[in-house]
Short mmCIF file of C-alpha atoms in Angstrom, two decimals:
data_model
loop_
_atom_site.label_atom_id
_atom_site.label_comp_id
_atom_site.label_asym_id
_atom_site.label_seq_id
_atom_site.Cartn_x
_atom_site.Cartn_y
_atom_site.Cartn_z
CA UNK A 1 9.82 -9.36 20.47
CA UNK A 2 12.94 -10.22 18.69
CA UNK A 3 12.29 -11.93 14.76
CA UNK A 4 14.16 -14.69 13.12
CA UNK A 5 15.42 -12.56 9.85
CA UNK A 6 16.34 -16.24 8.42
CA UNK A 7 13.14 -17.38 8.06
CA UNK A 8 11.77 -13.74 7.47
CA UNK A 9 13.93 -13.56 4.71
CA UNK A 10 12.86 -17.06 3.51
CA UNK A 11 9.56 -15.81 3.27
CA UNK A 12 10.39 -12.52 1.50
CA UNK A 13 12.23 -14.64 -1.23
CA UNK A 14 9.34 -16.58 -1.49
CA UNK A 15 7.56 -13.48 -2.46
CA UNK A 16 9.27 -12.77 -4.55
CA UNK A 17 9.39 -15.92 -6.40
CA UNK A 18 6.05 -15.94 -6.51
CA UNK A 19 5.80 -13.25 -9.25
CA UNK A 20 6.64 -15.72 -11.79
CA UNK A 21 4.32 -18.59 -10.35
CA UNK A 22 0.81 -17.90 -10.00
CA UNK A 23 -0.44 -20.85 -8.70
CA UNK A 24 -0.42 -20.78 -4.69
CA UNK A 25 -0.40 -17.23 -4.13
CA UNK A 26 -2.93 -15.48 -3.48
CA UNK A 27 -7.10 -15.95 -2.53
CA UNK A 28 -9.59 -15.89 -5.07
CA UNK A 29 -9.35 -12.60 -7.30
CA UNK A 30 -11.42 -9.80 -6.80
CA UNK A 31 -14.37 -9.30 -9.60
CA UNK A 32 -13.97 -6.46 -11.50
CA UNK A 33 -12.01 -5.04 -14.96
CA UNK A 34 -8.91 -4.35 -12.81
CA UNK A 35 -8.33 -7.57 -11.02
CA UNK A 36 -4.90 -9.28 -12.00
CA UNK A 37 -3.86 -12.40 -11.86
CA UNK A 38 -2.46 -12.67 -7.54
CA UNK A 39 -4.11 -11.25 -4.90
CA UNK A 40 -4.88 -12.65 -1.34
CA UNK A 41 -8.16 -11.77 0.99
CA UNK A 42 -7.83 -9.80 3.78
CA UNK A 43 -8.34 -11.32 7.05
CA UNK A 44 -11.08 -10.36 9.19
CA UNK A 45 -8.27 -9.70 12.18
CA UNK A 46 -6.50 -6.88 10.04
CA UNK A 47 -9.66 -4.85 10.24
CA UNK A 48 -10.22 -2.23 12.64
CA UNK A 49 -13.57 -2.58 14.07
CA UNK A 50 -15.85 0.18 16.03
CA UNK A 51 -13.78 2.93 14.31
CA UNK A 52 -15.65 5.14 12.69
CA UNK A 53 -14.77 8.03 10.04
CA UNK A 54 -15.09 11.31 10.34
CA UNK A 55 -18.31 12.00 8.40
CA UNK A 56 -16.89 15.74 7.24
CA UNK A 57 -13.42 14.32 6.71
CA UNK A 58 -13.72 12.41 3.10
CA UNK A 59 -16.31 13.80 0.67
CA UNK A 60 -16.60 13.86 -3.03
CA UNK A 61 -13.77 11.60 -3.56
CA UNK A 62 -11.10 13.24 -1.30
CA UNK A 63 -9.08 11.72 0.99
CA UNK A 64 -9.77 13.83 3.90
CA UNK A 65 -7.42 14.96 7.37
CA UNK A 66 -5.32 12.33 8.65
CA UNK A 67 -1.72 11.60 10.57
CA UNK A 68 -0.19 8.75 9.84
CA UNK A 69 3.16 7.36 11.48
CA UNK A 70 5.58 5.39 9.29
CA UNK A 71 7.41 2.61 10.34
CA UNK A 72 10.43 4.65 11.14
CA UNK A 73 8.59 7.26 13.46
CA UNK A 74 8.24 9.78 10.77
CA UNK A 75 4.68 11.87 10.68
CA UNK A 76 2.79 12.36 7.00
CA UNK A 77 -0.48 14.05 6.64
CA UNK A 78 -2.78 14.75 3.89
CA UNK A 79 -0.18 17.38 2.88
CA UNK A 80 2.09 14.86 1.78
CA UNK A 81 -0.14 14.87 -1.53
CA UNK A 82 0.56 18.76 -2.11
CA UNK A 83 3.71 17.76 -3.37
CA UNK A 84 3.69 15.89 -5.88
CA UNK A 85 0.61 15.36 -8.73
CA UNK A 86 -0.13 12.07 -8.14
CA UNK A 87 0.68 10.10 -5.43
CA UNK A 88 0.23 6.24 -5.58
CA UNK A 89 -1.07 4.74 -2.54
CA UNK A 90 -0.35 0.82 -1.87
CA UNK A 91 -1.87 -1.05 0.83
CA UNK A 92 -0.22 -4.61 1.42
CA UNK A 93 0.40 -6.69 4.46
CA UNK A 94 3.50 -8.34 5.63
CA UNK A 95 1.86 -11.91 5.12
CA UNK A 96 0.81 -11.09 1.41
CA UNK A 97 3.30 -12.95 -1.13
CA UNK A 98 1.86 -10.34 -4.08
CA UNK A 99 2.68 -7.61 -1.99
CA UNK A 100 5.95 -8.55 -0.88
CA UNK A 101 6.83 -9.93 -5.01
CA UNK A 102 6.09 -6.25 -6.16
CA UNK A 103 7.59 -4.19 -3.81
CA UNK A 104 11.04 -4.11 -5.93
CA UNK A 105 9.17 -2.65 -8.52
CA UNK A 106 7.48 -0.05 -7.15
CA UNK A 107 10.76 1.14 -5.47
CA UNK A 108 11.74 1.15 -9.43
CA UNK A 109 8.52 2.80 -10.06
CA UNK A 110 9.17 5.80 -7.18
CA UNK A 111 12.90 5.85 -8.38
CA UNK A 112 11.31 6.78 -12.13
CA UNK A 113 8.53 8.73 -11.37
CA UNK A 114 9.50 10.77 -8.61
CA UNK A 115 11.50 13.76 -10.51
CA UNK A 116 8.09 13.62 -12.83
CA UNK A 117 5.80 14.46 -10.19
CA UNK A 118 5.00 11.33 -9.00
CA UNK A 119 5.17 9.26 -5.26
CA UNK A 120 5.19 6.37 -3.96
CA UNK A 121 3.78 5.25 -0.55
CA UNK A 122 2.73 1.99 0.98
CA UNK A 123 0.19 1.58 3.86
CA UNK A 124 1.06 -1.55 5.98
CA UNK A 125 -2.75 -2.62 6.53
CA UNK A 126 -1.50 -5.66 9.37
CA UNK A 127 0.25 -3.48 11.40
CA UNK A 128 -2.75 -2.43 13.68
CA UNK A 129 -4.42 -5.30 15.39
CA UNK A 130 -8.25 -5.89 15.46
CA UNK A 131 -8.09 -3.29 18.43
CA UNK A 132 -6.60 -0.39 16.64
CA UNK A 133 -3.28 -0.87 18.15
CA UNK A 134 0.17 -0.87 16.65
CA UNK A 135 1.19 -4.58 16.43
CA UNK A 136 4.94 -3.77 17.09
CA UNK A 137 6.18 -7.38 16.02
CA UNK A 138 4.50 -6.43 12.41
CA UNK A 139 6.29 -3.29 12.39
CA UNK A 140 9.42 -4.70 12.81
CA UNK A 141 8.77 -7.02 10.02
CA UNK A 142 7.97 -4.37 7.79
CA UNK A 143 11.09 -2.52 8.09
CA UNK A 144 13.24 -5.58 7.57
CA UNK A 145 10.81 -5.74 4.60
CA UNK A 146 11.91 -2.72 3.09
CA UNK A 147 15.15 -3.44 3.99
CA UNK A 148 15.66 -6.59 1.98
CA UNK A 149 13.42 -5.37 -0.81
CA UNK A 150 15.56 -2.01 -1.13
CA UNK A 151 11.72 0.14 -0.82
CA UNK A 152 12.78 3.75 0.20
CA UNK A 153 9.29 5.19 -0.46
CA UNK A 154 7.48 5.26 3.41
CA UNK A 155 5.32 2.45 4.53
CA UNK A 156 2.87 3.92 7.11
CA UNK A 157 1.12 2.80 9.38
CA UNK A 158 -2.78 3.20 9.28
CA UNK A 159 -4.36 5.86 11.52
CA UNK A 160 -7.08 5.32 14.50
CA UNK A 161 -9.59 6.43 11.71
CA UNK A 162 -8.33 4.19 9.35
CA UNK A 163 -7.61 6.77 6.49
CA UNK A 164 -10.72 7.75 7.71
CA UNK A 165 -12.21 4.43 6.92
CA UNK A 166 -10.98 3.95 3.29
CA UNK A 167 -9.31 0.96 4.56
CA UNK A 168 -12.06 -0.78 5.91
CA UNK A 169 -13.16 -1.28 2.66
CA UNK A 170 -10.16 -3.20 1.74
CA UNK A 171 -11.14 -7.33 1.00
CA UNK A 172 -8.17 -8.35 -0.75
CA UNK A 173 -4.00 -7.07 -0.85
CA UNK A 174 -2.44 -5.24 -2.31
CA UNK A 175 -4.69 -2.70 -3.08
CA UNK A 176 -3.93 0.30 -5.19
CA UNK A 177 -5.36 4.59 -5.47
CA UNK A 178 -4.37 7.31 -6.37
CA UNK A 179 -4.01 10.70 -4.98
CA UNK A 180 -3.76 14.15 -6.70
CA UNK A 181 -2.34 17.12 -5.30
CA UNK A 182 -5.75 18.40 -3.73
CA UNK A 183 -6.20 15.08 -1.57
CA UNK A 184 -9.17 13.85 -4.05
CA UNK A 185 -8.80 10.12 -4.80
CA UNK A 186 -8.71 9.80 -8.73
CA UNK A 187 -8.78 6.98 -11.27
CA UNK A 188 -10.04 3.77 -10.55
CA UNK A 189 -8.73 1.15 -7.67
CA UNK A 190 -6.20 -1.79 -8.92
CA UNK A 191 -7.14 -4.63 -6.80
CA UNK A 192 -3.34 -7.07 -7.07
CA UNK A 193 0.26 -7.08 -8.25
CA UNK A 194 1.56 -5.70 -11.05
CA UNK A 195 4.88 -5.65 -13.24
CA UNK A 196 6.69 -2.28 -13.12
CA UNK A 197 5.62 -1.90 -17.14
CA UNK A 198 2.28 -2.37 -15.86
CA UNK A 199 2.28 0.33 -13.39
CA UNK A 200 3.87 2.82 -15.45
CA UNK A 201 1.23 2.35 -17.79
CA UNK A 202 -1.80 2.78 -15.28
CA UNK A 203 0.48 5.96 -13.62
CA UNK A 204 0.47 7.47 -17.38
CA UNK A 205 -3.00 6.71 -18.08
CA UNK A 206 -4.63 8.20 -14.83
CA UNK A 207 -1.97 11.30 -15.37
CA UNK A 208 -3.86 11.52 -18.16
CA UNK A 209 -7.30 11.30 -16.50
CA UNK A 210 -8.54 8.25 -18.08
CA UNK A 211 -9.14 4.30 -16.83
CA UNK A 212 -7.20 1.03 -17.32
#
């Protein structure tokens, strides 16, 4: 299914705009210390329903086995993480202003962080229908997404498990974790968009085991 980049790209720039203007972008905030000022609810459609986790997979905090595709065709598993000693894991959807506006600056973020033992990755949360399947118009949107937005880090695409099930307790994008080198999920979940300042500050502050 072919997409009409000129609108696509309307939207995008919309986005993006929309870091500077609160008003109109985004659902209700999540409660919570960490809930900024944009975020927008997930709809009930980008949930995977009947999948269930891998009881053995994700315990005491870790992340557990999973493959993930990105939108390229490339394969990451939970060895990605090895690699780095944090990696920050964003889950957005195409349709999410927020996500879209901050994009930029986590490509910024990666850029920084990278040579300091740091990653970047996104999770593109609308690019598996209710069903589990690969919606292949959303993928498609999501690379001319990166694309326009410069983002080099991967955006995946989320497993039949979904991460077993750590998505599906996802209520509003984008949604931020992060990941040490052993797989275990540490620091506390960022519910919204940032600035790149902001981020860097979280990224130093879990680095440094503490909460923000």
């Amino acid at each position: 299914m072919r997409i009409n980049s000129k609108r696509l790209c309307t939207f995008v720039a919309a986005g993006l705009c929309c870091v500077t203007v609160i008003s109109g972008c985004g659902g209700e905030k999540a409660s919570g210390e960490n809930s900024p000022s944009q975020t927008a609810p997930v709809q009930e459609s980008s949930e995977s329903e009947g999948q269930q986790a891998d009881p053995a997979a994700s315990d005491e905090g870790n992340i557990g086995e999973f493959s993930m595709q990105d939108i390229t065709g490339g394969t990451y598993t939970q060895e990605m993480f090895a690699d780095y000693d944090l990696t920050m894991v964003n889950i957005f959807a195409t349709w999410c202003s927020p996500c879209v506006g901050e994009i930029p600056d986590l490509q910024k973020l990666w850029e920084e962080m990278e040579g300091k033992g740091v990653n970047v990755v996104g999770i593109v949360l609308d690019a598996v229908d209710i069903d589990g399947n690969v919606n292949e118009e959303t993928v498609e949107t999501a690379k001319v997404l990166a694309e326009y937005t410069g983002a080099k880090y991967p955006f995946l695409i989320p497993d039949e498990s979904n991460l077993n099930d750590r998505l599906s307790e996802v209520s509003a994008v984008p949604e931020t974790f992060f990941v040490d080198s052993e797989g275990k999920i540490v620091g506390e979940t960022y519910t919204g968009s940032r600035s790149l300042e902001e981020w860097k500050s979280i990224v130093e502050t879990v680095r440094k085991g503490g909460a923000q």
